[in-house]
Short mmCIF file of C-alpha atoms and ligand atoms in Angstrom, two decimals:
data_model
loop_
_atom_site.label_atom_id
_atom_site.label_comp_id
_atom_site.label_asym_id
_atom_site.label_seq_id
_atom_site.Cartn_x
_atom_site.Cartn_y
_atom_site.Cartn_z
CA UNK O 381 -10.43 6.63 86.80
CA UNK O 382 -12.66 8.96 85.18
CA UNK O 383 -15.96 7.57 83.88
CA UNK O 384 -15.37 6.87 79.52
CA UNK O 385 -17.49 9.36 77.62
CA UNK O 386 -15.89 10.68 74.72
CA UNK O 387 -13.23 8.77 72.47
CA UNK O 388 -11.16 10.15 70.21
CA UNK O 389 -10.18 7.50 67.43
CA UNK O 390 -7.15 8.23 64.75
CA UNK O 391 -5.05 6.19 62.05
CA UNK O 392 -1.77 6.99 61.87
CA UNK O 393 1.83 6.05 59.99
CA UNK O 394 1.33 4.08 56.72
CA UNK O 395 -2.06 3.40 55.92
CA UNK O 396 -3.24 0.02 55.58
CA UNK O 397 -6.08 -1.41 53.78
CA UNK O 398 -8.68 -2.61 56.68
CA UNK O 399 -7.82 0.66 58.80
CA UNK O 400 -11.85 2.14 57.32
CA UNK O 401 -12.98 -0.91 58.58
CA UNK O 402 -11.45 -0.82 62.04
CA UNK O 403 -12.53 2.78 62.12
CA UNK O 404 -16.13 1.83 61.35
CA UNK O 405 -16.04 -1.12 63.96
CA UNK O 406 -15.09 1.60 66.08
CA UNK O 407 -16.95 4.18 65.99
CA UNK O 408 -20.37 2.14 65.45
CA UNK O 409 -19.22 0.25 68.82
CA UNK O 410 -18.85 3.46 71.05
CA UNK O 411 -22.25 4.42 69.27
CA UNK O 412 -24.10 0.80 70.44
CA UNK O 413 -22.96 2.03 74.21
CA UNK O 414 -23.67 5.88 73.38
CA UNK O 415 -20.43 6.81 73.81
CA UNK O 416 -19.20 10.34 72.16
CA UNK O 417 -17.02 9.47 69.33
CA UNK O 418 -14.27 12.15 67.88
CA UNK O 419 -12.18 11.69 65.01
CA UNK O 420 -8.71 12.70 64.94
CA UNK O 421 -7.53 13.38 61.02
CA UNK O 422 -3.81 12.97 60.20
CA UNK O 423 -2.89 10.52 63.27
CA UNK O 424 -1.02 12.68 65.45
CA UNK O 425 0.15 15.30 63.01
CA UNK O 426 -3.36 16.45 63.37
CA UNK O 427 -3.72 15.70 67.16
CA UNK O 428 -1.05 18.24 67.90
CA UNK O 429 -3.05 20.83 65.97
CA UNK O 430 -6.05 19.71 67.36
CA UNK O 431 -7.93 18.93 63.99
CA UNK O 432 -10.36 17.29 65.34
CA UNK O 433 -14.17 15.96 63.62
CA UNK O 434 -17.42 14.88 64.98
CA UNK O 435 -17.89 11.39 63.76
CA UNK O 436 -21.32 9.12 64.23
CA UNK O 437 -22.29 5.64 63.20
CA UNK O 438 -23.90 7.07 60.14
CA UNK O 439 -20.41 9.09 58.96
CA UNK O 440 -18.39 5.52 58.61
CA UNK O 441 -21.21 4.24 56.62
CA UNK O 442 -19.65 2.93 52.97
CA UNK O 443 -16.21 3.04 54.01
CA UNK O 444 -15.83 -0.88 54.90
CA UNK O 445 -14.69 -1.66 51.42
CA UNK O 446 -12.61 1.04 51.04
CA UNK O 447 -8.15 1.56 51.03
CA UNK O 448 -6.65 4.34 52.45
CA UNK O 449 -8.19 5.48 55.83
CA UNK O 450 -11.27 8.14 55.66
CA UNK O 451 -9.74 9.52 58.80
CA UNK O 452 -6.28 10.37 56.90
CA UNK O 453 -2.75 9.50 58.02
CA UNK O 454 0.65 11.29 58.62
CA UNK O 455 4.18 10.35 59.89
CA UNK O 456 5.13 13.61 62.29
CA UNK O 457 8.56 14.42 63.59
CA UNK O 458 6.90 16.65 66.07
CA UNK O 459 5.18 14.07 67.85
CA UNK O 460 8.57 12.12 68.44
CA UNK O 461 9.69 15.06 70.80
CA UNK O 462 8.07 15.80 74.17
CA UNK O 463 7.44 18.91 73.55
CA UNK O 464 5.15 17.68 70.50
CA UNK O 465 3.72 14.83 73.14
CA UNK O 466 2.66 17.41 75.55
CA UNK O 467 0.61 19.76 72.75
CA UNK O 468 -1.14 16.51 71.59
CA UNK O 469 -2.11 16.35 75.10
CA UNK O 470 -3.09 19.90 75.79
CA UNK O 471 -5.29 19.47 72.75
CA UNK O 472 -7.24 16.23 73.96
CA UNK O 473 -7.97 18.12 77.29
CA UNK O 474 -9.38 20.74 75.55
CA UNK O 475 -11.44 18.75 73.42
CA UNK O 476 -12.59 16.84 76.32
CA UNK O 477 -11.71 13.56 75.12
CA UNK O 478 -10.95 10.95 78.12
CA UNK O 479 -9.72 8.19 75.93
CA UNK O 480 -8.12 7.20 72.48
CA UNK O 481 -8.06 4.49 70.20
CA UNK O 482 -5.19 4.62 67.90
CA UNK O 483 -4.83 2.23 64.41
CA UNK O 484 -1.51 1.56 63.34
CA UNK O 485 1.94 0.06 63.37
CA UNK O 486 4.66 -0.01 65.47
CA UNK O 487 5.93 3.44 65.45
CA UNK O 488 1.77 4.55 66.18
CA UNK O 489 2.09 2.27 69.64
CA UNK O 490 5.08 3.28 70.58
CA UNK O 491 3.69 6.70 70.29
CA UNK O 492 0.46 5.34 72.67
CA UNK O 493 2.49 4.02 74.94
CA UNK O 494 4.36 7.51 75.58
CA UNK O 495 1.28 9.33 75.77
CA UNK O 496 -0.09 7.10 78.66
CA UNK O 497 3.59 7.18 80.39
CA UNK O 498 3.85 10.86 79.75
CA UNK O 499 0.46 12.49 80.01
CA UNK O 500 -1.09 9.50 81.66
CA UNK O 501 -3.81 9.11 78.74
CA UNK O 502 -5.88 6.25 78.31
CA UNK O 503 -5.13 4.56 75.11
CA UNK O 504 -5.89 1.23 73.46
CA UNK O 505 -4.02 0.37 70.12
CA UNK O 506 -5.21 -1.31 67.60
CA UNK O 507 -2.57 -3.18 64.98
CA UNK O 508 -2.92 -1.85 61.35
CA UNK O 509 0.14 -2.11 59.06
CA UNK O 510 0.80 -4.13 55.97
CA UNK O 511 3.88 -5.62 57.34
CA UNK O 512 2.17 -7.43 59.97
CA UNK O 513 5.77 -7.04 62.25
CA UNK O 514 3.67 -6.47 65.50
CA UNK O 515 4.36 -8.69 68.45
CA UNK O 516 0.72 -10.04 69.90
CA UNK O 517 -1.30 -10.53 67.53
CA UNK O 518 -1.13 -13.64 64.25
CA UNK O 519 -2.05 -11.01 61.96
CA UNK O 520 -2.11 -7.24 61.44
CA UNK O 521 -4.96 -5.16 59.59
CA UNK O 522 -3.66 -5.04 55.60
CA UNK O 523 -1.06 -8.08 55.84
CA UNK O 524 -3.92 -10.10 53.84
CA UNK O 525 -4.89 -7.47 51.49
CA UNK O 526 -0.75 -6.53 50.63
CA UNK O 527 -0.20 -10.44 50.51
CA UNK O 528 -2.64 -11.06 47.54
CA UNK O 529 -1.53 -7.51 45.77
CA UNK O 530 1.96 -9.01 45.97
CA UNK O 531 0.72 -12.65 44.58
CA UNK O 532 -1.26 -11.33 42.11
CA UNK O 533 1.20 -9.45 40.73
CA UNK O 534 3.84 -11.77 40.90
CA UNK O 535 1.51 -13.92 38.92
CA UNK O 536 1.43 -11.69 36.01
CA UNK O 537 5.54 -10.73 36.30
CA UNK O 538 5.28 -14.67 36.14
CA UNK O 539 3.38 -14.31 32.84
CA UNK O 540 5.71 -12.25 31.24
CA UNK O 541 9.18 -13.74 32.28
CA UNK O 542 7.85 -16.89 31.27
CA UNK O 543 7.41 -16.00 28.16
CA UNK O 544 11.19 -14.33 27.62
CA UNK O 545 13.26 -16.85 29.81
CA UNK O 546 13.58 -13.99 32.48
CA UNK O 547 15.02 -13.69 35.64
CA UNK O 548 12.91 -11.03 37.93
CA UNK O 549 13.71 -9.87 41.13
CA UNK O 550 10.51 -8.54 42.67
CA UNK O 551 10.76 -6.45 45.84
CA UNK O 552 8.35 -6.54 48.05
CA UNK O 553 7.48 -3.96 50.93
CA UNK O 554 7.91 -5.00 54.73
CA UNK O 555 10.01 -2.29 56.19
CA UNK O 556 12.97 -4.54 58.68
CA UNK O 557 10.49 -7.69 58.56
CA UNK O 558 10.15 -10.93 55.74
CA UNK O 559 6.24 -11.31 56.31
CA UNK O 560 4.80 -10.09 53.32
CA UNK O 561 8.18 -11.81 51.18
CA UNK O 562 8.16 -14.86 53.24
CA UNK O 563 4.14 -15.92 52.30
CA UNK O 564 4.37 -14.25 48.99
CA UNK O 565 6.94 -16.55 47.79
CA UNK O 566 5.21 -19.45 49.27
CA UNK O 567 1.99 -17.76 47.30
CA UNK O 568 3.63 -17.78 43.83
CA UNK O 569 5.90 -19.99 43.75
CA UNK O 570 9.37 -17.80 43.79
CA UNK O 571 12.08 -20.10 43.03
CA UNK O 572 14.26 -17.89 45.93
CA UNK O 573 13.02 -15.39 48.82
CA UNK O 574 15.37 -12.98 50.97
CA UNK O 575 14.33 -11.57 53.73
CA UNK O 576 16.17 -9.62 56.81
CA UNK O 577 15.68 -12.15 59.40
CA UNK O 578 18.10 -14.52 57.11
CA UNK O 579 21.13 -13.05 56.27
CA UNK O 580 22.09 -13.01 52.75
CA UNK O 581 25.05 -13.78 50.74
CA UNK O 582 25.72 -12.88 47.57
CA UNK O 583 27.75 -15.97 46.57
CA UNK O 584 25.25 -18.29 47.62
CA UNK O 585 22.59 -16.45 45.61
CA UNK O 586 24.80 -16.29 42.20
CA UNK O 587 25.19 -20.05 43.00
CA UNK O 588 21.39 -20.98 43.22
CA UNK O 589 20.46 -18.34 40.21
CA UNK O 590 23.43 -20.01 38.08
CA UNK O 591 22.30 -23.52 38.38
CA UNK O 592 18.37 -22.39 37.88
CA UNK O 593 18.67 -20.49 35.05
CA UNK O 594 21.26 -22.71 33.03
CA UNK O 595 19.99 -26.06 34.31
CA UNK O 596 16.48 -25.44 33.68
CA UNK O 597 16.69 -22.52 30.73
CA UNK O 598 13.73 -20.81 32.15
CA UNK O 599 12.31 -18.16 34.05
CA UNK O 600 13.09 -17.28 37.60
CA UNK O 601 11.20 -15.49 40.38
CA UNK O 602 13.21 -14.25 43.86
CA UNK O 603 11.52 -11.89 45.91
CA UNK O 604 13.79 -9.71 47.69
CA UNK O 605 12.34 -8.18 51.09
CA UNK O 606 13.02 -4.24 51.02
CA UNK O 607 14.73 -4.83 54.42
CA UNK O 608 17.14 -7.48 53.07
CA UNK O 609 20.38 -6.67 53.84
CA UNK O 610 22.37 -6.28 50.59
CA UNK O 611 20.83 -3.24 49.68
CA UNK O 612 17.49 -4.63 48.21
CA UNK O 613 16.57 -5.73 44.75
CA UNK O 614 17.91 -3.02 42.52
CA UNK O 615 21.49 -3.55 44.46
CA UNK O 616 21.38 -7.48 43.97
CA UNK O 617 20.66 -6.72 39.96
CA UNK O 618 23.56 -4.66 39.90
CA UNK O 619 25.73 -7.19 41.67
CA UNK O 620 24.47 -9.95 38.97
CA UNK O 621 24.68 -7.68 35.82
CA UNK O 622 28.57 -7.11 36.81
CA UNK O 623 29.81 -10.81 37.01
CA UNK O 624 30.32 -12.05 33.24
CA UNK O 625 28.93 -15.38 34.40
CA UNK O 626 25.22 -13.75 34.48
CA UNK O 627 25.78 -12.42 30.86
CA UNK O 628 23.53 -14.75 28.90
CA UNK O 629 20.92 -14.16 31.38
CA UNK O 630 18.36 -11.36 31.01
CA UNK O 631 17.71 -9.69 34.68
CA UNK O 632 14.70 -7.15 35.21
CA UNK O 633 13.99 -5.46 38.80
CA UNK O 634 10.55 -4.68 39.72
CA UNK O 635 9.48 -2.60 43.21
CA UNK O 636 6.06 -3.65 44.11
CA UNK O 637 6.17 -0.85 46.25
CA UNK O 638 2.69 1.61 47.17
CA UNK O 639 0.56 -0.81 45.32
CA UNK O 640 0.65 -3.15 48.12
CA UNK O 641 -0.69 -0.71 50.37
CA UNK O 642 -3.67 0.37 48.31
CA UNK O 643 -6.79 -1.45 47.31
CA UNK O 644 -9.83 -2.76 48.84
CA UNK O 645 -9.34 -4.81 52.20
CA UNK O 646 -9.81 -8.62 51.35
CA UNK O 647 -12.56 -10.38 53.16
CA UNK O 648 -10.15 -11.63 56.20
CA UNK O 649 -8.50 -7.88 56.96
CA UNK O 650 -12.52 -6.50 57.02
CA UNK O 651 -13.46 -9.54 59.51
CA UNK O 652 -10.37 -9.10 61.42
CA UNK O 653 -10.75 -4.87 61.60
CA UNK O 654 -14.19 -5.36 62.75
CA UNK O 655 -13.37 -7.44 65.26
CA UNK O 656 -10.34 -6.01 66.77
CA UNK O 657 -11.83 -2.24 66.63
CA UNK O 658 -15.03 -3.56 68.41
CA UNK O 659 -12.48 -5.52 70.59
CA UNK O 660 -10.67 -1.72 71.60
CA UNK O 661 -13.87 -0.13 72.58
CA UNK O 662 -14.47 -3.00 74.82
CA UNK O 663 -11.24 -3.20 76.18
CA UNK O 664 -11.53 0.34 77.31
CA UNK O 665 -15.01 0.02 78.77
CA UNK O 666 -13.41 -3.22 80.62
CA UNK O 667 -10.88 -0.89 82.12
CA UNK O 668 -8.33 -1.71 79.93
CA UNK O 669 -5.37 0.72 78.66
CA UNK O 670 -2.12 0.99 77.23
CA UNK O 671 -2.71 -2.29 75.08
CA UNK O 672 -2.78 -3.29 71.85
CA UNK O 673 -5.78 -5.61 70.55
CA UNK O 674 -4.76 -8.55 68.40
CA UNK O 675 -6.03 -11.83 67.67
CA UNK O 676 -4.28 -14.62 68.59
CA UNK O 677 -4.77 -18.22 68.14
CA UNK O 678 -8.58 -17.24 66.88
CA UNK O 679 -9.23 -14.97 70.08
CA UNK O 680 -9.07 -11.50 70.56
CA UNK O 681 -6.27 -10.76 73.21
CA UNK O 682 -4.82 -7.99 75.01
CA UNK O 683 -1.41 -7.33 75.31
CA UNK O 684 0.06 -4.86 77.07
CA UNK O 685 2.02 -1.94 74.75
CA UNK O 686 5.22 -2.22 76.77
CA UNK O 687 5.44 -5.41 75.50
CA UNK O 688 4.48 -4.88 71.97
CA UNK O 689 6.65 -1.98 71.55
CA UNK O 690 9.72 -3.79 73.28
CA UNK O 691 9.36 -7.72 71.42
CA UNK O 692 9.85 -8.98 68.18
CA UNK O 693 7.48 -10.99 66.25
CA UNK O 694 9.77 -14.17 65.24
CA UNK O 695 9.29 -14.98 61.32
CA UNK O 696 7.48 -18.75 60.88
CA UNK O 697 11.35 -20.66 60.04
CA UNK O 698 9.01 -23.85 59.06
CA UNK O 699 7.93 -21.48 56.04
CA UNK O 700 11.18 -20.65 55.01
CA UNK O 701 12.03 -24.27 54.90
CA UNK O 702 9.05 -24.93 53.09
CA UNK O 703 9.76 -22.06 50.55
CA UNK O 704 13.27 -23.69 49.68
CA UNK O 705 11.60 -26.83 49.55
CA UNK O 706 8.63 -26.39 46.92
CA UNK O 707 11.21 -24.04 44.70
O1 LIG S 1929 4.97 0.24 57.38
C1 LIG S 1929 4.31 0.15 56.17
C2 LIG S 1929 5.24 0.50 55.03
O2 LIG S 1929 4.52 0.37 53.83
C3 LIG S 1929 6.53 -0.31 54.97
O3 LIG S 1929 6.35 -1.59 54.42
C4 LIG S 1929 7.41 0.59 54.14
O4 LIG S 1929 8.76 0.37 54.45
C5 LIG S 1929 6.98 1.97 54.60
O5 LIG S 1929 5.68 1.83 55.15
C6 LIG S 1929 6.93 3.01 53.50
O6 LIG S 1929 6.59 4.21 54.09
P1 LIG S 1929 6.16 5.53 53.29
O7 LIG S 1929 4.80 5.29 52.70
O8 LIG S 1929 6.16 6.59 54.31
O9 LIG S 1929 7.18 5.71 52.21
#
């Protein structure tokens, strides 16, 4: 294997807040061991066209506290092809760059993984998505941050359904996965949570709105998981609104949506991007490639993409229990 000397580093898919600090741990790593660092802008919309930057420890100064990702992100079709694949690759020869490390969710490893099957490069992946859905590591870069974005505003949609006798259903991002839902509703205190990895009925949930909102005459919280499979919150106030036994009750939908994946990083997603990007350089300088970095159990571990890419991360069913319990 060729001797490491020049990394190329990228975020790519949805950006998540903790991805400048990841970059940062990065590039100031490869800098401590005077490695050449280049940055790839637009993940690997902008690898295929080879828009490429010189980055150095001083560049990623000031960006620890900040959303979004300095580096920019994109979601390309073309890289899904081979064709795409093999460009990418042409372009990291010719840029010199002998190894990557890539920030980003599951559709960004997948893409790793191809590139070392395919072209044979050698990649390290770093998780960073809000949806923390990533098998191998406890928690991904921006889960935190999205978590308390979600609380916090379910604590003020709290506020104001309080104060009419309400009924909200607040959808929450998460793409096919209950993480952010799941520990939000622990979080503030939803009186009902659905998420994709527990199928839905509708009946049930009439049932358990019914008896909260006439038993108790007040407001009610149920976050609804945009992967949930009746067709997400919007769909479940339409199937309400419709039945004449919901009439007396006053339904509003709100979509969390982008907010959750803006913001500063909290305290935990910088300590955990610092670690894990620090934690990708050294995993390439101890030979390691075609894994993704997580922490698990309190340690930084490697696990290999194949596997990321190919398991699911099972959703905690002690804090669904618990969720139904304390609502
Ligand atoms: O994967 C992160 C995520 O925010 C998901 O929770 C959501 O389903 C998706 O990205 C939204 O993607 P986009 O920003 O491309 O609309």
């Amino acid at each position: 294997m060729n001797e490491l000397r020049r990394v190329g580093i990228y975020t790519s898919g949805g950006d998540a807040p903790g991805m400048n600090a990841c970059v940062r741990a990065v590039t100031r790593t490869l800098q401590v061991e005077e490695l050449e660092i280049v940055g790839i802008r637009r993940g690997y919309a902008g690898m295929i066209e080879g828009d490429f930057v010189e980055v150095d420890g001083q560049s990623v100064s000031n960006i620890l506290q900040k959303g979004g990702t300095i580096l920019k992100s994109a979601r390309s079709k073309r890289f899904q092809t081979p064709e795409g694949r093999a460009v990418a690759a042409e372009q990291l020869r010719k840029a010199d760059i002998d190894a990557l490390v890539g920030i980003g969710g599951d559709g960004t490893l997948r893409g790793a993984h191809l590139m070392r099957q395919e072209h044979g490069t050698r990649i390290v992946g770093c998780p960073g998505t809000i949806d923390n859905n990533l098998f191998g590591t406890d928690e991904t870069i921006g889960f935190d941050t999205a978590l308390n974005t979600a609380i916090e505003n379910i604590d003020r949609i709290r506020d104001t359904a309080d104060a009419h006798d309400r009924l909200f259903l607040v959808e929450v991002m998460g793409a096919d996965s209950g993480f952010i839902a799941l520990n939000c509703a622990i979080g503030g205190g939803a009186e009902m949570v659905l998420i994709p990895e527990f199928e839905s009925d509708v009946l049930h949930i009439k049932n358990r709105i019914h008896s909260l909102m006439s038993a108790q005459s007040r407001s009610s919280i149920v976050v609804v998981a945009e992967g949930e499979g009746l067709g997400g919150a919007p769909a479940i106030a339409d199937a309400l609104g419709s039945d004449r036994a919901f009439d007396h009750i006053d339904i509003r939908v709100c979509i969390l949506g982008h907010t959750q994946r803006g913001g500063p990083p909290s305290a935990r997603d910088r300590v955990l991007a610092s670690r894990l990007g620090t934690g990708a350089v050294k995993a390439l300088l101890d030979g390691f490639d075609d894994v993704m970095v997580g922490v698990v159990d309190g340690d930084v571990k490697y696990t290999p993409l194949s596997e990321v890419t190919s398991r699911k991360k099972d959703i905690n069913y002690e804090l669904l229990k618990l969720a139904q319990m304390l609502s």
